[in-house]
mmCIF file of C-alpha atoms in Angstrom:
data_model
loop_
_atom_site.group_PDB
_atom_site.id
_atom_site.type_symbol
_atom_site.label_atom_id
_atom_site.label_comp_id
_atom_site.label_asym_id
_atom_site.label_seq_id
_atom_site.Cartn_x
_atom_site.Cartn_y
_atom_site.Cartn_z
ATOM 1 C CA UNK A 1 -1.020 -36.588 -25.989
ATOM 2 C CA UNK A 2 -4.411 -38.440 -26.450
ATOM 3 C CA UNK A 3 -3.785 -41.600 -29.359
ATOM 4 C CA UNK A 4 -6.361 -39.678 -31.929
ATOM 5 C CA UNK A 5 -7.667 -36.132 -31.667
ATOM 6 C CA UNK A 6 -11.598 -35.762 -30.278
ATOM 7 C CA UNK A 7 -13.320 -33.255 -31.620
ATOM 8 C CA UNK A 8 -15.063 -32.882 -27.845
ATOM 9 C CA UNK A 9 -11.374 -31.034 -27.297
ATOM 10 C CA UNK A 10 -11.992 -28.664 -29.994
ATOM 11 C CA UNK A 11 -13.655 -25.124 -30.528
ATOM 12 C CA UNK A 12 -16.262 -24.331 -32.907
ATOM 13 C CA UNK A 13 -13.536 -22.443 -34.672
ATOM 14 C CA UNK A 14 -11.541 -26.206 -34.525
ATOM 15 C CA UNK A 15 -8.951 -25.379 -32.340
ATOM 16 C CA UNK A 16 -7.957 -27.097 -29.321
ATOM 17 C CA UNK A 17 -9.805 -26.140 -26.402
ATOM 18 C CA UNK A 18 -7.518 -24.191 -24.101
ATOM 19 C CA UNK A 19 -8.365 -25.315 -19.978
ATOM 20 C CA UNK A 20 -6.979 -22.639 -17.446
ATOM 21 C CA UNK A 21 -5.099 -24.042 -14.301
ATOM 22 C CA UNK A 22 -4.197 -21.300 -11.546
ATOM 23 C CA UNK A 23 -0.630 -21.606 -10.437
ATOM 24 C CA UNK A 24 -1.627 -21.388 -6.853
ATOM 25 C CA UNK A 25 -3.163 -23.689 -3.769
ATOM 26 C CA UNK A 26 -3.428 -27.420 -5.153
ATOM 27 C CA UNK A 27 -1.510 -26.707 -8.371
ATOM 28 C CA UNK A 28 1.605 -27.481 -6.616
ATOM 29 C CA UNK A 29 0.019 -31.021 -5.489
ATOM 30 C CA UNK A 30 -1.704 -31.750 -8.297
ATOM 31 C CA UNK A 31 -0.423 -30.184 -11.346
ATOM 32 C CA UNK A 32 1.169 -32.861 -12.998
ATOM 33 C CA UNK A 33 -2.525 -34.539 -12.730
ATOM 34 C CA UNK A 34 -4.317 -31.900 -13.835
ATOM 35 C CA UNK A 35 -1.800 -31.178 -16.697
ATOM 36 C CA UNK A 36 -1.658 -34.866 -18.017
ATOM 37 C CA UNK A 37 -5.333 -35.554 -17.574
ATOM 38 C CA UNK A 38 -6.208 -32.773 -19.934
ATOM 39 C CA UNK A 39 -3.522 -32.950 -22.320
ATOM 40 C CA UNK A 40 -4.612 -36.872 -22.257
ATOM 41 C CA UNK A 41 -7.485 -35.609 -23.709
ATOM 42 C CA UNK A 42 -6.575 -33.489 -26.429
ATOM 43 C CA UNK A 43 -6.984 -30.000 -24.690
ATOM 44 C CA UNK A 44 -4.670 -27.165 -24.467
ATOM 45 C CA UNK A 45 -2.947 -26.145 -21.287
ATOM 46 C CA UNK A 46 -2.837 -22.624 -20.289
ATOM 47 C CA UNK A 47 -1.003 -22.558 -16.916
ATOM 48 C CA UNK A 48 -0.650 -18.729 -15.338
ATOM 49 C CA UNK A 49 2.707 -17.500 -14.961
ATOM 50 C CA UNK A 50 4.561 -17.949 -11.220
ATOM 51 C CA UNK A 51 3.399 -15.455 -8.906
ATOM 52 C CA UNK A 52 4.981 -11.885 -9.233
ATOM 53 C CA UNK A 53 3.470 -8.488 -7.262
ATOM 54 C CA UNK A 54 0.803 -7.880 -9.719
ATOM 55 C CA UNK A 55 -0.808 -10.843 -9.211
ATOM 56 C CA UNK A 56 -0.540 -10.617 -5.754
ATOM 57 C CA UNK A 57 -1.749 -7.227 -6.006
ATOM 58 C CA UNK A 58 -4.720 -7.885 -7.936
ATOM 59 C CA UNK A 59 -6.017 -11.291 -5.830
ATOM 60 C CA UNK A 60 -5.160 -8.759 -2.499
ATOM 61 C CA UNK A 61 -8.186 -6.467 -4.321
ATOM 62 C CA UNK A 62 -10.509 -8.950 -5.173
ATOM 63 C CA UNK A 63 -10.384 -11.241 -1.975
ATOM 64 C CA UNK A 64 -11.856 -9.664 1.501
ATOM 65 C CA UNK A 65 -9.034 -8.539 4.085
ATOM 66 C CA UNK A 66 -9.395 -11.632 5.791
ATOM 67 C CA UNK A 67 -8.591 -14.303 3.692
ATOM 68 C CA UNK A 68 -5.049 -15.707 3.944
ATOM 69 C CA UNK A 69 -2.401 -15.197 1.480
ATOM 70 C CA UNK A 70 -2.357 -18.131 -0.620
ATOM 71 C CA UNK A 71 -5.825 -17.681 -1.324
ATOM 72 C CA UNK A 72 -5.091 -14.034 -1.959
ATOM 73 C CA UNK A 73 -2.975 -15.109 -4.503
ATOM 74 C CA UNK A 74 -5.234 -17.795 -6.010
ATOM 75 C CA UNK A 75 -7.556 -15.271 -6.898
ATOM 76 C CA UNK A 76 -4.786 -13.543 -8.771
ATOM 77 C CA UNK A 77 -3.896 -15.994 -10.856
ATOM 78 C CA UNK A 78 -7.417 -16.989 -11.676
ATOM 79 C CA UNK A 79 -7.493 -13.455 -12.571
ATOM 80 C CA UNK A 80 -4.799 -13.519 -15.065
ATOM 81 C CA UNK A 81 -6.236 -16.409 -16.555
ATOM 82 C CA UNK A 82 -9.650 -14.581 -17.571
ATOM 83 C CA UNK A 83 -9.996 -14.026 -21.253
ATOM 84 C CA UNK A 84 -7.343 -16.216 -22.177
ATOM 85 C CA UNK A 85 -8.459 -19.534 -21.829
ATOM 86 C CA UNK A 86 -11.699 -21.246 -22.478
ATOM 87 C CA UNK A 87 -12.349 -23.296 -18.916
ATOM 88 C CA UNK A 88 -10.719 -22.481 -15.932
ATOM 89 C CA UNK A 89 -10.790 -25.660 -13.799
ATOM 90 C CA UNK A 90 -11.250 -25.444 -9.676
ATOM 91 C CA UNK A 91 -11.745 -28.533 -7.986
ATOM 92 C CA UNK A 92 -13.582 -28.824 -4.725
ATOM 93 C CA UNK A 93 -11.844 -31.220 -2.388
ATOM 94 C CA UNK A 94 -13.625 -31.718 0.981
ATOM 95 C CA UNK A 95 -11.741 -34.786 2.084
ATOM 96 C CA UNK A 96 -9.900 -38.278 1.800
ATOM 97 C CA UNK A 97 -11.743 -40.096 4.532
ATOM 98 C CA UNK A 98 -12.361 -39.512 8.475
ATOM 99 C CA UNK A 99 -9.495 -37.671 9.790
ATOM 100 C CA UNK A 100 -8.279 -36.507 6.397
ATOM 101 C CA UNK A 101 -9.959 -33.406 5.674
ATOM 102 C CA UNK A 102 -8.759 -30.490 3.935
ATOM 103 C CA UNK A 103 -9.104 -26.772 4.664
ATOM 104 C CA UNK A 104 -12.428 -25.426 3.792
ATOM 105 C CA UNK A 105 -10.765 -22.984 1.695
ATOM 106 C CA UNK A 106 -10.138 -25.529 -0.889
ATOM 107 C CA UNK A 107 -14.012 -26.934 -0.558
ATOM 108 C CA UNK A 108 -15.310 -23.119 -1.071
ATOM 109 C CA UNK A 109 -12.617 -22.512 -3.848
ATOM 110 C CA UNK A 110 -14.895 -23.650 -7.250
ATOM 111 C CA UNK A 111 -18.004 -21.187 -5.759
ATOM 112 C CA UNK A 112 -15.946 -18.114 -4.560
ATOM 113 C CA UNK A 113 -14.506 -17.804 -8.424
ATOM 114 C CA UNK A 114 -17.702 -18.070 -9.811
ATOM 115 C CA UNK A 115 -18.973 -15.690 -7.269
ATOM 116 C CA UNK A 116 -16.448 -13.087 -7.583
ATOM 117 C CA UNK A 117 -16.122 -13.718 -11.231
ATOM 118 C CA UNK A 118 -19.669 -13.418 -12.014
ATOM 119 C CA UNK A 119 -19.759 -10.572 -14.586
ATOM 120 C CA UNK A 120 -16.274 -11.955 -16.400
ATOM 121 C CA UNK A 121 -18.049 -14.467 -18.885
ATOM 122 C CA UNK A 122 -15.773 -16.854 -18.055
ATOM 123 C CA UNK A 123 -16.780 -20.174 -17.837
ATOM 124 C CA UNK A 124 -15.587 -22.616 -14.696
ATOM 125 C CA UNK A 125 -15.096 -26.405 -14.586
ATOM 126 C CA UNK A 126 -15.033 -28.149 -11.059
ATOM 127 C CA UNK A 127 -15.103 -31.460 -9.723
ATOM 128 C CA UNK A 128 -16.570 -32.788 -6.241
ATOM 129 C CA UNK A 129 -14.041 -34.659 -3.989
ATOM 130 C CA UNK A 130 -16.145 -35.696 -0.766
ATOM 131 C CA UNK A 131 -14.910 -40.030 0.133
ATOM 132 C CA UNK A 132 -17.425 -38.926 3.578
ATOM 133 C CA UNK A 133 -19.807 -38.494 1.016
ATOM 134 C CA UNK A 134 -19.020 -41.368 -1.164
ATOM 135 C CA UNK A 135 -18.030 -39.013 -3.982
ATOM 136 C CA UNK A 136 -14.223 -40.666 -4.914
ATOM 137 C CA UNK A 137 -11.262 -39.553 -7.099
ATOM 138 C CA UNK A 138 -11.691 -41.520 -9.922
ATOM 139 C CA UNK A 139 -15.133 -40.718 -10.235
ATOM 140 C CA UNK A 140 -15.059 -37.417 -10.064
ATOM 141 C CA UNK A 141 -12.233 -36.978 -13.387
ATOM 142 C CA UNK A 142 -13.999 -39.764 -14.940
ATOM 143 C CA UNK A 143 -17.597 -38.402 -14.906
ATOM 144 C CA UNK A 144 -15.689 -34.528 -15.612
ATOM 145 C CA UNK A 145 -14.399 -36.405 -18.974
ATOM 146 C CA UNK A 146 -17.532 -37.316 -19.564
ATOM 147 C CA UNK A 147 -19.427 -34.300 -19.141
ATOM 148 C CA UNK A 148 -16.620 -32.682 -21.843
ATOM 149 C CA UNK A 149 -18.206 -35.468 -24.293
ATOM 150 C CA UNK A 150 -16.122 -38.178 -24.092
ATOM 151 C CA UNK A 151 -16.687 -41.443 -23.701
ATOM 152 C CA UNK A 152 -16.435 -43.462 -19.994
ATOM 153 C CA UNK A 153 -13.244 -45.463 -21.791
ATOM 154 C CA UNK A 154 -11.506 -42.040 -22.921
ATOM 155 C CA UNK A 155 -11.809 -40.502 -19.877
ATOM 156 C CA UNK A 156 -10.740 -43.527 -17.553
ATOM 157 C CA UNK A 157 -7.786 -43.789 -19.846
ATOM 158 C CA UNK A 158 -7.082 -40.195 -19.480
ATOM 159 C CA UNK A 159 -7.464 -40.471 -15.818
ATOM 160 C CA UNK A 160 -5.386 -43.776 -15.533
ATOM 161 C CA UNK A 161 -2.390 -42.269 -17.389
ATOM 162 C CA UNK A 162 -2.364 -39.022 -15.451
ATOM 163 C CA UNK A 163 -2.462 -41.121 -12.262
ATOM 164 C CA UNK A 164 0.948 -42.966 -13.376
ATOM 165 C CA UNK A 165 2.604 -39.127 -14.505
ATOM 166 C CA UNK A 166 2.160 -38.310 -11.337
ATOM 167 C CA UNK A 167 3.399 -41.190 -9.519
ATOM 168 C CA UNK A 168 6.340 -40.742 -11.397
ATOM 169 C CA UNK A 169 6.832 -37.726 -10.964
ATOM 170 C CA UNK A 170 5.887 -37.635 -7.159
ATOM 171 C CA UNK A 171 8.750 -40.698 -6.942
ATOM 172 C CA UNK A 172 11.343 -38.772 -8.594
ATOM 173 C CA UNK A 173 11.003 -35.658 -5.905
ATOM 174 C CA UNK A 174 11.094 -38.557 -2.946
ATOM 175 C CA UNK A 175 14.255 -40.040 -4.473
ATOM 176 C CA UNK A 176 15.859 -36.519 -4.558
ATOM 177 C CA UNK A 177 14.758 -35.753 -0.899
ATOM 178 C CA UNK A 178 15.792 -38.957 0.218
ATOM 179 C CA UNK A 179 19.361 -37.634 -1.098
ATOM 180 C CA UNK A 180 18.849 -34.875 0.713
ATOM 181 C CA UNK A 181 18.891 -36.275 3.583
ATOM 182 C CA UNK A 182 22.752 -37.593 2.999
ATOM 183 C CA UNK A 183 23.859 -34.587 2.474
ATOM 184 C CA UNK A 184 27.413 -33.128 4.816
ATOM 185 C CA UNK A 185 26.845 -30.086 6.760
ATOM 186 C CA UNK A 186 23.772 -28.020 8.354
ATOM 187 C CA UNK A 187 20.540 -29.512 6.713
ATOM 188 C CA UNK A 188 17.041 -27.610 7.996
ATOM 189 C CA UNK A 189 13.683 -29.126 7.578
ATOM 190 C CA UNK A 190 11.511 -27.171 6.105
ATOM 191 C CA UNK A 191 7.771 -27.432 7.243
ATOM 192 C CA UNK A 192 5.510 -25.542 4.802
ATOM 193 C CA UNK A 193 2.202 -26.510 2.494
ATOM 194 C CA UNK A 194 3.649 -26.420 -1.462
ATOM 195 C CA UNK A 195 1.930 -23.596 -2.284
ATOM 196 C CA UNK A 196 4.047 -21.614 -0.086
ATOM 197 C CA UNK A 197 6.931 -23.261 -0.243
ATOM 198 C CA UNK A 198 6.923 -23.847 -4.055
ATOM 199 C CA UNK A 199 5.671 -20.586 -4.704
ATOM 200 C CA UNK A 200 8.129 -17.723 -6.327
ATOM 201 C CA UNK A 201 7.291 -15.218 -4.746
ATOM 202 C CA UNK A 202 7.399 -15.889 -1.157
ATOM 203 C CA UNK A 203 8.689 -19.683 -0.909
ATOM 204 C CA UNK A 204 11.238 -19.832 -3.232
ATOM 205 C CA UNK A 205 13.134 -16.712 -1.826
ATOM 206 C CA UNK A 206 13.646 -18.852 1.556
ATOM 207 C CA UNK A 207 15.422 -21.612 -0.124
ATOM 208 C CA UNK A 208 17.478 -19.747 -2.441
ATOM 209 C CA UNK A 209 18.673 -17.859 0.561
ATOM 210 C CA UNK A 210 19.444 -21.307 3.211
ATOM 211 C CA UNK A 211 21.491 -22.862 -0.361
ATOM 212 C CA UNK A 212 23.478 -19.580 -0.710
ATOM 213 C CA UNK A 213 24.680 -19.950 3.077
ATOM 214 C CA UNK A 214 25.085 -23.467 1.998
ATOM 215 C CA UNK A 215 22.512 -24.953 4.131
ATOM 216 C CA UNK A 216 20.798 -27.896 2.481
ATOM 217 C CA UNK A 217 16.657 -27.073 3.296
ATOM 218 C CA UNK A 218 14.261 -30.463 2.588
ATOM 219 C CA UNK A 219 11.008 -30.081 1.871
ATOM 220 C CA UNK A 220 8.789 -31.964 4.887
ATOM 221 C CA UNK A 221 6.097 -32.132 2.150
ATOM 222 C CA UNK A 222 8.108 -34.350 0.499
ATOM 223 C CA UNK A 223 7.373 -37.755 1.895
ATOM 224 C CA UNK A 224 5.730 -40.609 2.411
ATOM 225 C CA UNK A 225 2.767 -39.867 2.575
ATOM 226 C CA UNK A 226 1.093 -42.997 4.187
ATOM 227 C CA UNK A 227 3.230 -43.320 6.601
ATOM 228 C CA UNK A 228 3.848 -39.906 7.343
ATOM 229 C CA UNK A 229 -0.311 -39.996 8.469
ATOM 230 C CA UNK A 230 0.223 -42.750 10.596
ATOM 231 C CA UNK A 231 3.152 -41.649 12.600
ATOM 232 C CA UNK A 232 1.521 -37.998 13.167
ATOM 233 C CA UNK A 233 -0.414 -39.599 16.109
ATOM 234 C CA UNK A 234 2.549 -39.577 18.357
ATOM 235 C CA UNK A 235 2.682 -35.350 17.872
ATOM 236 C CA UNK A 236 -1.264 -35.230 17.900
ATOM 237 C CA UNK A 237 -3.669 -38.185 17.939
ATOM 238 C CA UNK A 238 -6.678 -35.614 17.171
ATOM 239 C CA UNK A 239 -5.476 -33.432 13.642
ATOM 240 C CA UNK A 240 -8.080 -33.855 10.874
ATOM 241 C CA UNK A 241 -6.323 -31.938 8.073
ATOM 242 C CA UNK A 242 -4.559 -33.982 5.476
ATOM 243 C CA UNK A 243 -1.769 -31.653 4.561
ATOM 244 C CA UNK A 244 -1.682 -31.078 8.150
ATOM 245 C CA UNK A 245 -0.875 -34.446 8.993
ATOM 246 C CA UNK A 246 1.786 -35.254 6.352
ATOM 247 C CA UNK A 247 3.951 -32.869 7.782
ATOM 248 C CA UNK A 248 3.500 -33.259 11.411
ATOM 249 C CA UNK A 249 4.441 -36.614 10.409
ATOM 250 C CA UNK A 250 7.195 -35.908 8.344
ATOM 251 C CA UNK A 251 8.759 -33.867 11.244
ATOM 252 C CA UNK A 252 8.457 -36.921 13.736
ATOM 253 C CA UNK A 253 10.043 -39.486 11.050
ATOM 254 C CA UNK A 254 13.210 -37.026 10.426
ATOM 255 C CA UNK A 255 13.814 -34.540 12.800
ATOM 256 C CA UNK A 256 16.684 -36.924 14.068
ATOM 257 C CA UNK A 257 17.814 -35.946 10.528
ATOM 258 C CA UNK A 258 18.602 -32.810 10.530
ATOM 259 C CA UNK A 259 19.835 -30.086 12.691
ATOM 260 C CA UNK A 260 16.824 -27.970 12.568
ATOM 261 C CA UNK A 261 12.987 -26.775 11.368
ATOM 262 C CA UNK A 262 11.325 -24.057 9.935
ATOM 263 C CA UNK A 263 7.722 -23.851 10.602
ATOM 264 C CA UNK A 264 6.417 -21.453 7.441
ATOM 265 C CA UNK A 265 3.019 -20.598 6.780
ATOM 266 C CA UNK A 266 1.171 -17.360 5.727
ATOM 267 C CA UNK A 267 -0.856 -15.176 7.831
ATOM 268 C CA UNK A 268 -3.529 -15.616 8.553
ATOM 269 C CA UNK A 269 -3.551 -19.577 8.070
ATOM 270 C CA UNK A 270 -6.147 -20.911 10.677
ATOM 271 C CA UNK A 271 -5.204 -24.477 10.235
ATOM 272 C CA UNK A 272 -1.182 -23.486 10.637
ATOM 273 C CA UNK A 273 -1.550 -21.341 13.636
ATOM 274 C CA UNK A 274 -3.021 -24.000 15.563
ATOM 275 C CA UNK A 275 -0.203 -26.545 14.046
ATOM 276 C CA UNK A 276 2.636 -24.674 14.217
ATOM 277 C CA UNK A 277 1.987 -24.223 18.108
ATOM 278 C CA UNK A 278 1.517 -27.641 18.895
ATOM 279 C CA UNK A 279 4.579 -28.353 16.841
ATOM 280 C CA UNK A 280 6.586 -25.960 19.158
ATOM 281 C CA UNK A 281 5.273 -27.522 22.102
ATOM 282 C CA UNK A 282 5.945 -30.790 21.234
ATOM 283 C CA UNK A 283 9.268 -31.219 19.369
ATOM 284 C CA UNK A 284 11.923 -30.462 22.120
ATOM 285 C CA UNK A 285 14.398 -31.822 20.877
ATOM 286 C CA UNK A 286 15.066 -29.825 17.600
ATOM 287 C CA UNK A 287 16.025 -25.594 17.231
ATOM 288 C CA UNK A 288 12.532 -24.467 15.550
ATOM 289 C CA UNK A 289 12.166 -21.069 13.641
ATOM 290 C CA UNK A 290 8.866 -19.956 13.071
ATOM 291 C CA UNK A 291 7.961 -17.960 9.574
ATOM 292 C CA UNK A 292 4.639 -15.795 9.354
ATOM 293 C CA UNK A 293 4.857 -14.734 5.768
ATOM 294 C CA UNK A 294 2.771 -11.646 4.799
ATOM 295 C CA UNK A 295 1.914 -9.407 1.998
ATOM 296 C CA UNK A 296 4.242 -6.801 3.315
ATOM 297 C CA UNK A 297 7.183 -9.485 4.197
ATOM 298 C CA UNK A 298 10.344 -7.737 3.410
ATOM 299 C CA UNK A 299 13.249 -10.057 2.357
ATOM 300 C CA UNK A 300 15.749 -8.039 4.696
ATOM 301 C CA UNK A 301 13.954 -8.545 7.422
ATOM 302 C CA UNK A 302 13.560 -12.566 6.581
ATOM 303 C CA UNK A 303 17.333 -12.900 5.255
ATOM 304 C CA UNK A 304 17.940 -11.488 8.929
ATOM 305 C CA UNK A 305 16.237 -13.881 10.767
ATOM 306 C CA UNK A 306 17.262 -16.611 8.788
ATOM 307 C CA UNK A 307 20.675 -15.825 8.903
ATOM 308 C CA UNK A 308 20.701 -15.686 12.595
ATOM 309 C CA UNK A 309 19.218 -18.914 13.034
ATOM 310 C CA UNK A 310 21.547 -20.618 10.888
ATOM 311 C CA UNK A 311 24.319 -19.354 13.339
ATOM 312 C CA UNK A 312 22.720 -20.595 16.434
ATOM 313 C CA UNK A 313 22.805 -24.115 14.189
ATOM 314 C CA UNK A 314 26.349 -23.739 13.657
ATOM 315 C CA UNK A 315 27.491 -22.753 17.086
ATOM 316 C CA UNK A 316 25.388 -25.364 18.537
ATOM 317 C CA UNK A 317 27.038 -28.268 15.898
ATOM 318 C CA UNK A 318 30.682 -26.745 16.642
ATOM 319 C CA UNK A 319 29.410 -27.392 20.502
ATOM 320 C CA UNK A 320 28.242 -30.676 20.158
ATOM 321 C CA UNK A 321 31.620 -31.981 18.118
ATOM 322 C CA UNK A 322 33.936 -30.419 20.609
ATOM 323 C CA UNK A 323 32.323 -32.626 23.613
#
């Protein structure tokens, strides 16, 4: 919590002002940011609940049939926050750099809930991430703080010490992965972005399912991050998406690490059908199973598959140590 309270975090009424974050999209990247930066400043946190059918259901209604399912969902969270929160805040994040864009969904993201939330009363707060268009990071929390009244010093201290949560935090899931990757028996890669893979609904489900056949299932997500971007090139010198690139790079630094991959991504993910192709292309060398997770995804039907492919693991390891 902030060292003194600021009455910039407080209602009229003198309560803490509560800020909205949708458990969806970037949430699972940047929530511990988001989380301590605020708190840092003396606001309360209203985080919506994980993702269950009715808030599917709901974001299915309010987003047109072609948007993908993650941002199906975001709009159902974002709808479960209305009315209880003061702020809801949705960042627009363009890109890093050249070559390190991400998907427009997440540039359109702050105007489509304003758009489709237009008659709610809610009130929005957003921040511009565009390095192309010399709009940085640090800037953009630091001037945010500042438009919430505080002062340059609060909010760069704010910013500073959600920076080091999350480098903590972010440290602590790379020492566990690195683990992991010790681990006896059949271990499977798992290629996904965090919102689907960290997501209860749909994500979680998979990896509950590979521990209870006792298959240990990594997270290609979680990595290195710099150096996964730099040894993408070798699967495809040309991919501009930042998330994108982390895991094609994660799959060429550890595929020699486990005995297989499974591409998972939600339909209809532009960015991941184009990916996920190349990946299967490309990586000969490793058994691949490709997910397409949908609204009307049954887990029968995905237990099925998975179990099968977990066989073909086994019978191919039992082949390999008889030799």
């Amino acid at each position: 919590m902030s060292d003194r309270e600021n009455t910039s975090a407080r209602g009229a009424d003198g309560r803490p002002v509560r800020i909205g974050l949708p458990r969806a999209l970037l949430y699972h990247r940047y929530g511990v940011l988001w989380e301590t930066f605020f708190d840092e400043l003396g606001y309360s946190v209203v985080v919506s609940p994980a993702t269950n059918k009715k808030i599917l259901d709901q974001g299915a209604d309010l987003a047109i049939d072609e948007a993908c399912l993650s941002a199906k969902i975001f709009l159902g969270h974002v709808n479960w926050l209305i009315g209880r929160c003061d702020y809801i805040f949705v960042p627009r994040i363009s890109n890093y750099g050249r070559r390190r864009n991400f998907c427009t969904r997440f540039e359109a993201e702050y105007d489509l809930v304003c758009n489709v939330f237009r008659d709610s009363g809610q009130e929005f707060l957003g921040i511009d991430i565009d390095i192309l268009n010399k709009k940085k990071e640090d800037d953009a929390y630091i001037g945010l703080g500042q438009e919430l009244g505080f002062s340059k010093k609060e909010a760069t201290r704010a910013y500073r010490r959600a920076r080091k949560a999350d480098a903590a935090a972010w440290s602590d899931e790379l020492r566990y992965a690195k683990g992991q990757y010790q681990e006896e028996g059949i271990k499977i890669l798992v290629a996904a972005h965090s919102y689907v893979s960290q997501d209860k609904y749909f994500g979680e489900p998979i990896f509950d399912y590979l521990e209870s056949m006792g298959v240990t299932a990594i997270r290609a997500d979680v990595t290195d991050r710099h150096k996964a971007i730099n040894r993408s090139g070798k699967l495809s010198p040309t991919l501009k998406w930042e998330m994108s690139r982390e895991i094609v790079g994660s799959i060429e630094m550890n595929r020699s690490k486990v005995d297989g991959i499974i591409l998972t991504s939600v339909y209809p993910c532009g960015p991941d059908s184009m990916v996920n192709e190349m990946i299967t292309r490309r990586v000969k060398d490793t058994p691949i199973l490709n997910l397409v997770l949908d609204a009307q995804t049954g887990t029968a039907g995905l237990e099925t598959r998975l179990e099968s492919f977990i066989d073909i693991l086994k019978l191919k390891k039992e082949a390999e140590a008889g030799e």
